Tab-separated table of C-alpha atoms and ligand atoms in Angstrom:
chain	number	residue	atom	x	y	z
A	1	MET	CA	100.179	45.398	-69.131
A	2	THR	CA	100.063	42.430	-71.787
A	3	TRP	CA	103.271	39.819	-71.822
A	4	HIS	CA	103.216	38.305	-74.880
A	5	VAL	CA	103.938	34.233	-76.022
A	6	MET	CA	104.148	32.283	-79.223
A	7	LEU	CA	101.457	30.460	-79.042
A	8	GLU	CA	98.939	28.515	-81.514
A	9	VAL	CA	95.807	26.258	-81.092
A	10	VAL	CA	94.944	24.024	-83.980
A	11	ARG	CA	91.184	24.002	-84.271
A	12	ASP	CA	89.182	20.317	-84.760
A	13	GLY	CA	92.113	18.594	-84.422
A	14	PRO	CA	92.795	15.096	-82.452
A	15	VAL	CA	94.789	16.490	-79.455
A	16	PRO	CA	92.161	18.987	-76.939
A	17	LEU	CA	92.528	22.367	-76.858
A	18	GLY	CA	94.226	21.973	-73.216
A	19	ALA	CA	97.242	19.551	-74.228
A	20	GLN	CA	98.188	21.808	-76.605
A	21	ILE	CA	98.804	24.853	-75.236
A	22	ALA	CA	100.460	22.730	-72.541
A	23	ASP	CA	102.282	20.707	-74.700
A	24	GLN	CA	103.265	23.558	-76.447
A	25	VAL	CA	104.546	25.580	-73.207
A	26	ARG	CA	106.347	22.736	-71.994
A	27	HIS	CA	107.845	21.737	-75.253
A	28	GLN	CA	109.447	26.473	-74.869
A	29	VAL	CA	110.429	25.897	-71.653
A	30	GLU	CA	112.428	22.548	-72.016
A	31	ARG	CA	114.020	24.355	-75.411
A	32	GLY	CA	114.993	27.089	-72.969
A	33	LEU	CA	112.413	29.470	-75.141
A	34	LEU	CA	111.211	30.379	-72.031
A	35	LYS	CA	113.325	30.950	-69.437
A	36	PRO	CA	112.782	31.092	-65.247
A	37	HIS	CA	110.015	34.080	-64.428
A	38	THR	CA	109.369	34.393	-67.603
A	39	ARG	CA	105.505	35.961	-66.250
A	40	LEU	CA	102.833	34.494	-69.176
A	41	PRO	CA	99.936	36.512	-70.185
A	42	SER	CA	96.655	36.461	-67.631
A	43	SER	CA	93.703	33.033	-68.928
A	44	ARG	CA	91.906	35.367	-70.233
A	45	GLN	CA	94.426	37.445	-71.931
A	46	LEU	CA	95.634	34.853	-73.524
A	47	ALA	CA	92.584	32.609	-74.272
A	48	GLN	CA	91.686	35.709	-75.844
A	49	ASP	CA	94.499	36.081	-77.436
A	50	LEU	CA	94.129	32.224	-79.037
A	51	ARG	CA	90.313	32.400	-79.586
A	52	VAL	CA	89.091	29.417	-77.291
A	53	SER	CA	87.688	29.505	-73.388
A	54	ARG	CA	89.106	30.136	-70.954
A	55	SER	CA	88.389	27.532	-68.586
A	56	VAL	CA	90.497	25.928	-71.464
A	57	VAL	CA	94.223	27.827	-70.180
A	58	VAL	CA	93.590	28.074	-66.753
A	59	GLU	CA	93.200	24.082	-67.432
A	60	ALA	CA	96.542	23.976	-69.238
A	61	TYR	CA	98.455	26.495	-66.768
A	62	GLU	CA	96.965	24.069	-64.161
A	63	LYS	CA	98.113	20.759	-65.447
A	64	LEU	CA	102.233	22.842	-65.937
A	65	THR	CA	101.717	24.055	-62.063
A	66	GLY	CA	101.516	20.805	-61.028
A	67	GLU	CA	104.101	19.615	-62.547
A	68	GLY	CA	106.650	22.047	-61.349
A	69	LEU	CA	107.009	23.578	-64.431
A	70	LEU	CA	104.805	27.165	-64.021
A	71	GLU	CA	104.486	28.527	-60.471
A	72	SER	CA	101.030	30.616	-59.309
A	73	VAL	CA	102.305	33.476	-57.079
A	74	ARG	CA	99.311	35.960	-55.516
A	75	GLY	CA	99.072	39.295	-57.417
A	76	SER	CA	101.280	38.713	-59.735
A	77	GLY	CA	100.728	36.226	-62.214
A	78	THR	CA	101.767	33.249	-63.391
A	79	ARG	CA	105.075	32.829	-64.260
A	80	VAL	CA	108.007	29.970	-65.630
A	81	ALA	CA	109.057	28.450	-62.305
A	82	ALA	CA	112.801	29.278	-61.088
A	83	HIS	CA	114.309	26.129	-60.924
A	84	ALA	CA	112.656	24.785	-64.416
A	85	ASP	CA	115.180	24.641	-66.677
A	86	THR	CA	117.080	21.674	-64.347
A	87	ARG	CA	115.277	20.110	-66.487
A	88	ILE	CA	117.006	21.147	-69.196
A	89	ARG	CA	120.925	19.574	-69.477
A	90	LYS	CA	123.418	22.174	-70.618
A	91	PRO	CA	127.514	21.365	-71.926
A	92	VAL	CA	129.949	20.895	-70.021
A	93	VAL	CA	132.054	23.161	-69.949
A	94	LEU	CA	136.338	21.875	-68.814
A	95	VAL	CA	138.928	23.923	-67.353
A	96	ASP	CA	141.770	22.119	-67.398
A	97	ARG	CA	144.248	24.331	-65.968
A	98	ALA	CA	142.725	25.506	-61.923
A	99	ILE	CA	143.082	28.945	-61.283
A	100	PRO	CA	142.902	29.871	-57.706
A	101	PRO	CA	140.517	32.686	-57.001
A	102	VAL	CA	142.027	35.917	-57.315
A	103	ARG	CA	141.816	38.744	-54.728
A	104	PHE	CA	144.024	41.270	-56.125
A	105	ASN	CA	143.513	41.852	-59.859
A	106	LEU	CA	145.935	44.312	-60.932
A	107	LEU	CA	144.883	44.282	-64.534
A	108	PRO	CA	145.482	47.086	-66.861
A	109	GLY	CA	142.870	48.896	-68.921
A	110	THR	CA	140.124	50.073	-67.628
A	111	PRO	CA	138.539	52.463	-64.643
A	112	ASN	CA	136.875	50.793	-61.553
A	113	PRO	CA	132.940	50.757	-62.825
A	114	VAL	CA	132.031	52.040	-58.595
A	115	THR	CA	134.053	55.562	-60.098
A	116	PHE	CA	131.175	56.274	-63.011
A	117	PRO	CA	129.430	59.168	-62.768
A	118	HIS	CA	125.967	57.774	-62.566
A	119	ARG	CA	124.177	60.494	-61.504
A	120	GLU	CA	125.491	62.792	-63.865
A	121	TRP	CA	125.641	60.542	-66.337
A	122	GLY	CA	122.281	60.071	-65.727
A	123	ALA	CA	120.777	63.832	-65.529
A	124	SER	CA	122.962	63.942	-69.659
A	125	TYR	CA	121.131	60.563	-70.220
A	126	LEU	CA	117.411	62.893	-70.004
A	127	ARG	CA	118.260	65.378	-71.307
A	128	ALA	CA	119.126	64.011	-74.156
A	129	LEU	CA	116.185	62.614	-74.292
A	130	GLU	CA	113.575	64.802	-73.134
A	131	SER	CA	115.448	67.592	-75.922
A	132	THR	CA	115.239	65.087	-78.469
A	133	ARG	CA	112.325	65.386	-81.227
A	134	TRP	CA	114.038	62.879	-83.892
A	135	GLN	CA	117.545	63.343	-84.455
A	136	GLY	CA	118.492	60.940	-81.430
A	137	LEU	CA	116.465	58.501	-82.754
A	138	GLY	CA	116.449	57.836	-86.529
A	139	TYR	CA	119.944	56.637	-88.452
A	140	PRO	CA	121.780	59.115	-87.315
A	141	PRO	CA	125.046	61.001	-89.484
A	142	LEU	CA	128.347	58.835	-90.344
A	143	LEU	CA	130.127	60.582	-89.358
A	144	GLY	CA	128.201	61.677	-85.820
A	145	LEU	CA	125.576	63.877	-85.217
A	146	ASP	CA	126.325	67.782	-85.077
A	147	GLN	CA	126.474	68.696	-82.175
A	148	LEU	CA	128.667	66.578	-80.351
A	149	ARG	CA	131.148	67.801	-83.510
A	150	THR	CA	131.017	69.984	-81.835
A	151	GLU	CA	131.810	69.680	-78.453
A	152	LEU	CA	134.477	67.063	-79.730
A	153	VAL	CA	136.385	69.310	-81.218
A	154	ALA	CA	136.661	72.415	-78.545
A	155	TYR	CA	136.648	70.155	-76.019
A	156	LEU	CA	139.930	67.809	-77.853
A	157	GLY	CA	141.568	71.377	-78.730
A	158	ARG	CA	141.035	72.438	-75.028
A	159	VAL	CA	142.060	69.494	-73.470
A	160	ARG	CA	145.375	68.047	-75.963
A	161	GLY	CA	145.675	70.720	-77.935
A	162	VAL	CA	143.848	69.077	-81.392
A	163	LEU	CA	143.488	71.143	-84.438
A	164	GLY	CA	140.400	70.197	-86.587
A	165	SER	CA	136.979	71.127	-87.752
A	166	PRO	CA	133.706	69.163	-86.757
A	167	ASP	CA	133.406	68.269	-90.728
A	168	ASP	CA	136.543	66.452	-90.479
A	169	THR	CA	135.872	64.527	-86.936
A	170	MET	CA	133.424	61.077	-87.217
A	171	VAL	CA	131.950	59.874	-83.982
A	172	THR	CA	133.231	55.641	-83.311
A	173	GLY	CA	131.904	53.137	-80.795
A	174	GLY	CA	135.586	52.979	-78.927
A	175	PHE	CA	138.997	53.576	-80.194
A	176	ALA	CA	138.378	49.271	-81.009
A	177	HIS	CA	135.962	50.279	-84.158
A	178	ALA	CA	137.792	54.022	-84.974
A	179	LEU	CA	140.910	51.328	-86.543
A	180	GLY	CA	139.345	48.500	-87.708
A	181	LEU	CA	137.251	51.414	-90.530
A	182	VAL	CA	141.355	52.602	-90.624
A	183	CYS	CA	141.914	49.376	-91.461
A	184	ALA	CA	139.842	49.066	-94.217
A	185	ALA	CA	140.849	53.180	-95.728
A	186	LEU	CA	144.290	51.642	-95.664
A	187	ARG	CA	143.187	48.568	-98.081
A	188	GLU	CA	141.251	51.579	-100.259
A	189	LEU	CA	144.312	53.847	-100.563
A	190	GLY	CA	146.258	49.808	-101.651
A	191	ILE	CA	147.860	50.270	-98.219
A	192	ASP	CA	148.498	46.989	-96.491
A	193	ARG	CA	151.386	47.312	-93.840
A	194	LEU	CA	150.664	49.067	-90.302
A	195	ALA	CA	154.098	49.973	-88.730
A	196	VAL	CA	153.345	49.004	-85.026
A	197	GLU	CA	155.250	50.183	-81.885
A	198	ASP	CA	157.910	47.335	-80.181
A	199	PRO	CA	156.013	47.004	-77.391
A	200	SER	CA	152.593	47.702	-77.663
A	201	HIS	CA	148.462	46.161	-77.628
A	202	ASP	CA	149.044	42.363	-78.597
A	203	ARG	CA	145.489	42.070	-78.916
A	204	GLN	CA	145.257	45.013	-80.672
A	205	ARG	CA	148.153	43.366	-83.618
A	206	GLN	CA	146.509	40.750	-83.900
A	207	PHE	CA	143.051	42.883	-84.336
A	208	ILE	CA	145.257	44.264	-86.753
A	209	GLU	CA	146.233	41.312	-88.888
A	210	GLU	CA	142.484	39.719	-89.055
A	211	ASN	CA	141.337	43.256	-90.716
A	212	ASP	CA	143.638	42.248	-93.607
A	213	ILE	CA	147.243	44.781	-93.057
A	214	ARG	CA	150.304	43.275	-91.778
A	215	THR	CA	151.422	44.908	-89.029
A	216	VAL	CA	155.812	45.235	-88.835
A	217	ALA	CA	157.400	46.295	-85.468
A	218	VAL	CA	159.845	49.065	-85.107
A	219	PRO	CA	161.592	49.149	-81.762
A	220	VAL	CA	160.158	51.760	-78.523
A	221	GLY	CA	163.340	53.670	-77.341
A	222	PRO	CA	163.643	56.574	-74.659
A	223	GLU	CA	162.284	59.453	-77.053
A	224	GLY	CA	159.567	56.942	-78.206
A	225	LEU	CA	159.262	54.951	-80.996
A	226	GLU	CA	162.706	55.020	-83.498
A	227	ILE	CA	162.291	56.711	-86.445
A	228	GLU	CA	165.498	54.829	-88.916
A	229	PRO	CA	163.852	51.430	-88.796
A	230	LEU	CA	160.239	52.916	-89.592
A	231	TYR	CA	161.925	54.309	-93.055
A	232	ALA	CA	164.358	51.471	-93.347
A	233	SER	CA	160.591	49.307	-93.334
A	234	GLY	CA	159.062	51.206	-96.176
A	235	VAL	CA	155.732	51.333	-94.979
A	236	ARG	CA	153.676	54.355	-95.771
A	237	VAL	CA	151.637	54.292	-92.258
A	238	VAL	CA	152.251	53.493	-88.291
A	239	LEU	CA	149.948	53.521	-84.602
A	240	VAL	CA	150.633	55.466	-82.511
A	241	THR	CA	151.261	56.151	-77.872
A	242	PRO	CA	152.758	59.396	-77.939
A	243	SER	CA	151.154	60.138	-74.944
A	244	HIS	CA	151.796	57.251	-72.839
A	245	GLN	CA	152.971	54.822	-74.883
A	246	PHE	CA	151.395	51.188	-74.289
A	247	PRO	CA	152.657	49.742	-72.300
A	248	LEU	CA	156.270	51.427	-71.403
A	249	GLY	CA	153.984	54.530	-70.551
A	250	VAL	CA	157.862	56.672	-72.183
A	251	PRO	CA	155.877	59.940	-73.526
A	252	MET	CA	157.288	60.884	-77.366
A	253	SER	CA	159.953	63.628	-76.514
A	254	PRO	CA	158.684	67.452	-78.608
A	255	GLN	CA	162.191	66.528	-81.122
A	256	ARG	CA	161.401	62.918	-82.716
A	257	ARG	CA	157.136	63.614	-82.831
A	258	GLU	CA	158.660	66.276	-85.151
A	259	GLU	CA	160.699	63.600	-87.106
A	260	LEU	CA	157.533	61.123	-87.543
A	261	VAL	CA	155.553	63.837	-88.738
A	262	ARG	CA	158.647	65.021	-91.649
A	263	TRP	CA	158.561	60.541	-92.192
A	264	ALA	CA	155.199	60.821	-92.839
A	265	ARG	CA	155.633	64.326	-95.235
A	266	ASP	CA	158.160	62.560	-96.790
A	267	ILE	CA	157.283	59.473	-97.304
A	268	ASP	CA	152.884	60.512	-98.534
A	269	GLY	CA	152.526	58.335	-95.053
A	270	TRP	CA	150.154	58.658	-91.877
A	271	ILE	CA	150.103	58.470	-89.024
A	272	ILE	CA	147.601	57.047	-86.952
A	273	GLU	CA	147.581	58.743	-82.850
A	274	ASP	CA	145.778	56.161	-80.846
A	275	ASP	CA	145.517	58.910	-77.589
A	276	TYR	CA	144.262	56.106	-75.101
A	277	ASP	CA	144.233	57.934	-71.983
A	278	GLY	CA	144.676	61.833	-73.184
A	279	GLY	CA	143.784	63.983	-70.146
A	280	LEU	CA	144.724	61.679	-67.782
A	281	TRP	CA	147.425	63.472	-67.045
A	282	LEU	CA	148.334	63.518	-62.661
A	283	GLU	CA	150.847	66.481	-62.706
A	284	GLN	CA	151.352	68.820	-64.102
A	285	ARG	CA	154.535	68.853	-65.551
A	286	CYS	CA	153.265	65.660	-67.094
A	287	ARG	CA	151.179	66.931	-69.113
A	288	HIS	CA	151.940	65.976	-72.417
A	289	LEU	CA	149.743	67.341	-75.430
A	290	ALA	CA	148.471	64.943	-77.965
A	291	LEU	CA	150.909	64.602	-80.789
A	292	GLN	CA	147.935	65.879	-84.054
A	293	PRO	CA	148.593	69.154	-83.623
A	294	THR	CA	152.845	68.959	-84.954
A	295	GLY	CA	150.905	67.456	-88.391
A	296	PRO	CA	147.225	67.866	-88.516
A	297	ASP	CA	147.679	67.145	-92.096
A	298	ARG	CA	149.409	63.901	-92.065
A	299	VAL	CA	148.293	62.749	-88.107
A	300	ILE	CA	144.044	60.507	-87.975
A	301	TYR	CA	144.143	61.309	-84.491
A	302	ALA	CA	141.961	58.507	-82.508
A	303	GLY	CA	140.778	58.525	-78.825
A	304	THR	CA	138.293	56.909	-77.011
A	305	ALA	CA	135.812	57.384	-73.311
A	306	SER	CA	137.056	53.670	-72.639
A	307	LYS	CA	139.477	54.888	-70.076
A	308	LEU	CA	138.147	58.244	-69.722
A	309	LEU	CA	134.622	56.993	-68.777
A	310	ALA	CA	134.108	52.910	-69.250
A	311	PRO	CA	134.640	51.051	-72.022
A	312	GLY	CA	131.285	49.765	-71.529
A	313	LEU	CA	129.653	53.534	-73.179
A	314	ARG	CA	131.787	51.918	-76.363
A	315	LEU	CA	132.020	56.097	-77.908
A	316	GLY	CA	135.469	57.173	-78.767
A	317	TRP	CA	136.276	59.366	-82.395
A	318	MET	CA	138.645	60.697	-84.880
A	319	VAL	CA	139.591	63.961	-85.965
A	320	LEU	CA	140.841	62.993	-89.896
A	321	PRO	CA	142.803	65.333	-92.181
A	322	PRO	CA	140.481	66.456	-94.657
A	323	GLU	CA	141.574	64.527	-97.447
A	324	LEU	CA	140.799	60.900	-95.695
A	325	THR	CA	137.534	62.000	-94.384
A	326	ALA	CA	135.573	61.006	-97.714
A	327	VAL	CA	137.667	57.787	-97.910
A	328	MET	CA	136.437	56.881	-94.348
A	329	GLU	CA	132.552	57.329	-94.498
A	330	ARG	CA	133.062	55.394	-98.601
A	331	VAL	CA	134.072	52.951	-96.337
A	332	ARG	CA	131.660	53.261	-92.909
A	333	VAL	CA	128.867	53.273	-95.273
A	334	ARG	CA	130.123	49.731	-95.956
A	335	ARG	CA	130.405	48.206	-92.865
A	336	ASP	CA	127.401	49.859	-90.814
A	337	LEU	CA	124.702	52.801	-90.348
A	338	GLY	CA	126.555	55.197	-87.689
A	339	CYS	CA	126.901	55.576	-83.941
A	340	ASP	CA	123.923	55.162	-81.659
A	341	GLY	CA	122.375	58.419	-81.266
A	342	LEU	CA	121.040	59.114	-78.324
A	343	MET	CA	124.685	58.020	-76.579
A	344	GLN	CA	126.197	60.958	-78.362
A	345	LEU	CA	123.186	63.075	-77.546
A	346	ALA	CA	123.858	62.184	-73.329
A	347	PHE	CA	127.414	62.425	-74.458
A	348	ALA	CA	127.183	66.400	-76.303
A	349	ASP	CA	125.733	67.862	-72.972
A	350	PHE	CA	128.573	65.742	-70.953
A	351	LEU	CA	130.747	67.676	-72.118
A	352	ARG	CA	128.887	70.986	-72.526
A	353	SER	CA	127.977	71.326	-69.363
A	354	GLY	CA	131.689	70.563	-67.832
A	355	LEU	CA	130.869	67.144	-66.658
A	356	LEU	CA	133.757	65.239	-67.889
A	357	ASP	CA	136.258	67.638	-66.896
A	358	GLY	CA	134.632	67.610	-63.332
A	359	HIS	CA	134.836	64.327	-62.787
A	360	LEU	CA	138.190	63.721	-64.275
A	361	ARG	CA	139.662	66.387	-61.766
A	362	LYS	CA	137.691	63.538	-59.133
A	363	MET	CA	139.563	61.315	-61.591
A	364	ARG	CA	142.856	62.623	-61.645
A	365	THR	CA	143.728	62.875	-57.741
A	366	ARG	CA	141.563	59.822	-56.649
A	367	TYR	CA	144.156	57.571	-59.530
A	368	ARG	CA	147.490	60.662	-58.269
A	369	SER	CA	147.411	58.252	-54.371
A	370	GLN	CA	146.878	55.202	-56.095
A	371	HIS	CA	149.711	55.650	-57.916
A	372	GLY	CA	151.904	57.464	-54.817
A	373	ARG	CA	150.898	54.249	-53.009
A	374	LEU	CA	151.090	51.847	-55.836
A	375	MET	CA	154.701	53.829	-56.183
A	376	ARG	CA	156.128	53.160	-52.690
A	377	ALA	CA	154.761	50.051	-52.346
A	378	VAL	CA	157.735	48.905	-55.071
A	379	GLU	CA	159.815	50.759	-53.766
A	380	ARG	CA	159.130	48.549	-50.602
A	381	TYR	CA	158.025	45.107	-51.248
A	382	LEU	CA	160.145	44.635	-55.493
A	383	PRO	CA	163.024	47.313	-55.031
A	384	VAL	CA	164.666	45.617	-57.797
A	385	ALA	CA	161.416	47.262	-60.548
A	386	THR	CA	162.997	50.240	-62.441
A	387	LEU	CA	159.549	52.755	-62.711
A	388	VAL	CA	158.850	53.418	-66.277
A	389	GLY	CA	157.143	56.962	-67.215
A	390	PRO	CA	155.481	59.573	-65.967
A	391	VAL	CA	152.677	59.706	-64.009
A	392	ALA	CA	150.209	59.347	-65.781
A	393	GLY	CA	146.700	57.029	-67.170
A	394	LEU	CA	146.032	54.085	-65.287
A	395	HIS	CA	149.125	51.501	-65.541
A	396	VAL	CA	153.066	51.922	-63.643
A	397	PHE	CA	155.309	49.706	-66.201
A	398	ALA	CA	157.351	48.239	-64.072
A	399	ALA	CA	161.482	46.923	-65.417
A	400	LEU	CA	162.728	43.693	-64.055
A	401	PRO	CA	166.097	43.066	-64.047
A	402	ALA	CA	167.639	40.528	-66.801
A	403	GLY	CA	166.965	37.086	-66.363
A	404	LEU	CA	164.123	37.079	-64.381
A	405	ASP	CA	161.470	34.459	-65.453
A	406	GLU	CA	159.094	37.085	-65.821
A	407	GLU	CA	156.326	34.121	-66.586
A	408	ALA	CA	157.445	31.713	-62.928
A	409	LEU	CA	156.975	35.590	-61.012
A	410	VAL	CA	153.132	35.842	-62.567
A	411	THR	CA	152.401	32.764	-62.266
A	412	GLN	CA	153.384	32.628	-59.002
A	413	ALA	CA	151.139	35.999	-57.640
A	414	LEU	CA	148.673	34.061	-59.403
A	415	GLN	CA	148.774	31.381	-56.251
A	416	LEU	CA	149.410	34.210	-53.983
A	417	SER	CA	146.121	35.608	-55.270
A	418	VAL	CA	147.393	38.467	-57.234
A	419	LEU	CA	146.513	38.933	-60.524
A	420	VAL	CA	149.017	40.494	-62.811
A	421	LYS	CA	149.901	40.933	-66.385
A	422	GLY	CA	154.133	40.182	-68.307
A	423	GLY	CA	155.890	42.932	-70.228
A	424	ARG	CA	156.720	40.332	-72.362
A	425	VAL	CA	153.784	39.733	-74.149
A	426	PHE	CA	153.443	43.178	-75.467
A	427	HIS	CA	156.717	42.880	-78.001
A	428	ASP	CA	157.111	41.076	-81.095
A	429	ARG	CA	159.834	38.778	-79.874
A	430	PRO	CA	159.026	37.804	-76.228
A	431	HIS	CA	161.611	35.542	-75.263
A	432	THR	CA	164.189	38.476	-76.331
A	433	ALA	CA	162.281	41.315	-74.407
A	434	ARG	CA	163.591	42.156	-71.094
A	435	PRO	CA	161.236	40.438	-67.686
A	436	GLY	CA	158.663	43.299	-66.630
A	437	LEU	CA	154.827	43.926	-65.406
A	438	VAL	CA	151.913	46.374	-65.829
A	439	LEU	CA	150.072	47.380	-63.225
A	440	GLY	CA	146.950	48.601	-63.156
A	441	TYR	CA	145.377	50.219	-59.654
A	442	THR	CA	141.863	51.300	-61.075
A	443	ALA	CA	140.379	47.910	-59.228
A	444	LEU	CA	141.892	48.171	-55.505
A	445	GLY	CA	141.813	50.358	-53.040
A	446	GLU	CA	144.673	51.362	-51.768
A	447	SER	CA	146.187	48.811	-49.597
A	448	GLY	CA	144.826	46.987	-51.345
A	449	ILE	CA	147.184	47.884	-54.155
A	450	GLU	CA	149.488	47.847	-50.717
A	451	GLU	CA	148.796	44.298	-50.185
A	452	ALA	CA	148.687	42.984	-53.563
A	453	VAL	CA	151.990	44.694	-54.545
A	454	ARG	CA	153.804	43.266	-51.151
A	455	ARG	CA	152.422	39.791	-53.056
A	456	ILE	CA	153.856	40.070	-55.583
A	457	GLY	CA	157.164	40.969	-53.849
A	458	GLN	CA	157.032	37.832	-52.174
A	459	ALA	CA	156.519	36.257	-55.051
A	460	TYR	CA	159.682	37.588	-56.439
A	461	GLU	CA	161.942	35.932	-53.357
A	462	ARG	CA	160.294	32.504	-53.940
A	463	GLN	CA	162.324	33.290	-57.737
A	464	PRO	CA	165.304	31.411	-58.463
A	465	GLY	CA	167.873	34.416	-57.329
A	466	GLY	CA	164.756	36.665	-56.324
A	467	VAL	CA	167.472	38.396	-54.369
A	468	ARG	CA	165.126	39.973	-49.869
A	469	ARG	CA	163.256	42.927	-50.688
A	470	ALA	CA	165.089	45.250	-48.622
A	471	SER	CA	162.318	45.539	-45.394
B	501	LIG	C1	146.509	50.105	-76.265
B	501	LIG	C2	145.314	50.880	-75.749
B	501	LIG	N1	144.899	51.598	-76.766
B	501	LIG	C3	143.043	51.579	-77.016
B	501	LIG	C4	142.593	50.860	-76.251
B	501	LIG	C5	141.106	51.191	-75.748
B	501	LIG	O1	139.796	51.396	-77.082
B	501	LIG	P1	137.965	50.961	-77.101
B	501	LIG	O2	138.350	52.841	-77.331
B	501	LIG	O3	138.346	50.243	-78.333
B	501	LIG	O4	138.109	50.139	-75.288
B	501	LIG	C6	143.095	50.408	-75.358
B	501	LIG	C7	142.104	49.382	-73.970
B	501	LIG	O5	142.391	48.952	-73.170
B	501	LIG	C8	144.395	50.167	-75.602
B	501	LIG	O6	144.932	49.639	-74.364
């Protein structure tokens, strides 16, 4: 292996060649350009590159080794010493509040990385790599590679009831990327306001605002988004999570779905469907299909691999109303050059081979028992809580009695080593919202879930008026 570093020497200058090499290496280590453990070229190689005699390089390396900056290891050449960065001063970051170490993480959102199907994904990736001549390596089409769009349409039709064609399907870097593109397309269409559910994902609202679109909060009731206030708001586009409302978990009723699509048709508007954990139903009876088939001409359907596989893949997709496909492509051409081609081929293979189905089958079994354990633990240790929504997805919303200080409960739980997110932050007006907890259950094993909830129960008892739990 030939290693390369950026060094130059000036011949016929006042500084000897060996000293020039030593000075430059020293300088680069001190500036952090050459990191600890970095392998340097062999003395023969560097001498050849710099057109100096080998003894000049050997002398420079020996000098730096003597200073403790380099180390030479038999059989593996010369490297920057492991402790060399201790001479570099790093800025000290001050944390104003000490956060106790957390043993129990109940944050909602991501699958546990230990459940990622490494072997299967690796096999799909390898097949993608072996099968591609140029497709996965050249600039991909903006909508995405044909193979993946074809597989996605087949999968989404089969599993989510989504109606669409590959021509109107766009591969994205996750939902966040899709949402950024949609915001840009809305601006292009002269739209600068977007209705969002109240409650909804707090960071998503910020993201939309940062993309130059004002958000308008519309309340969610027991059947899903309220339609009257939506009409009253005068907006033309709404973002919803109909299958598993985030964070409450309630699915949108069939009647409300019809009303919502009627609203969009009445006002010539659009519905963005965030199907973030689509397909992760855990019981047959709560298998809610997507909203999109109720109004394919009005619904921008968006899905993501973040909950199904891993957020690190940055893989998502949209099925667009045909009327919007051209504007979305126009917007995208100004913003990026498409998604990672090899990743697309790998995911196409993963879908085609039924590996996603197999993985989700396994995950459903795992999540079902974790969810069951969570429900039993809440019943036992936090009986004042009411669990909202069906058995689906990666989190459960626990509504708590009005008047409880949610922030104090979350802080107290943290003192007991449980990291849990309160529900109020998701509301447009947090202080008027009913308190609650969003309980993610993927990071912990079943006994961990039980212990975490037991500690939350303890934290609750320490609140003013916190009633003793049932035994
Ligand atoms: C409501 C909601 N939508 C979408 C996503 C996924 O976003 P992305 O695909 O960008 O990872 C998340 C992830 O936390 C989410 O909570």
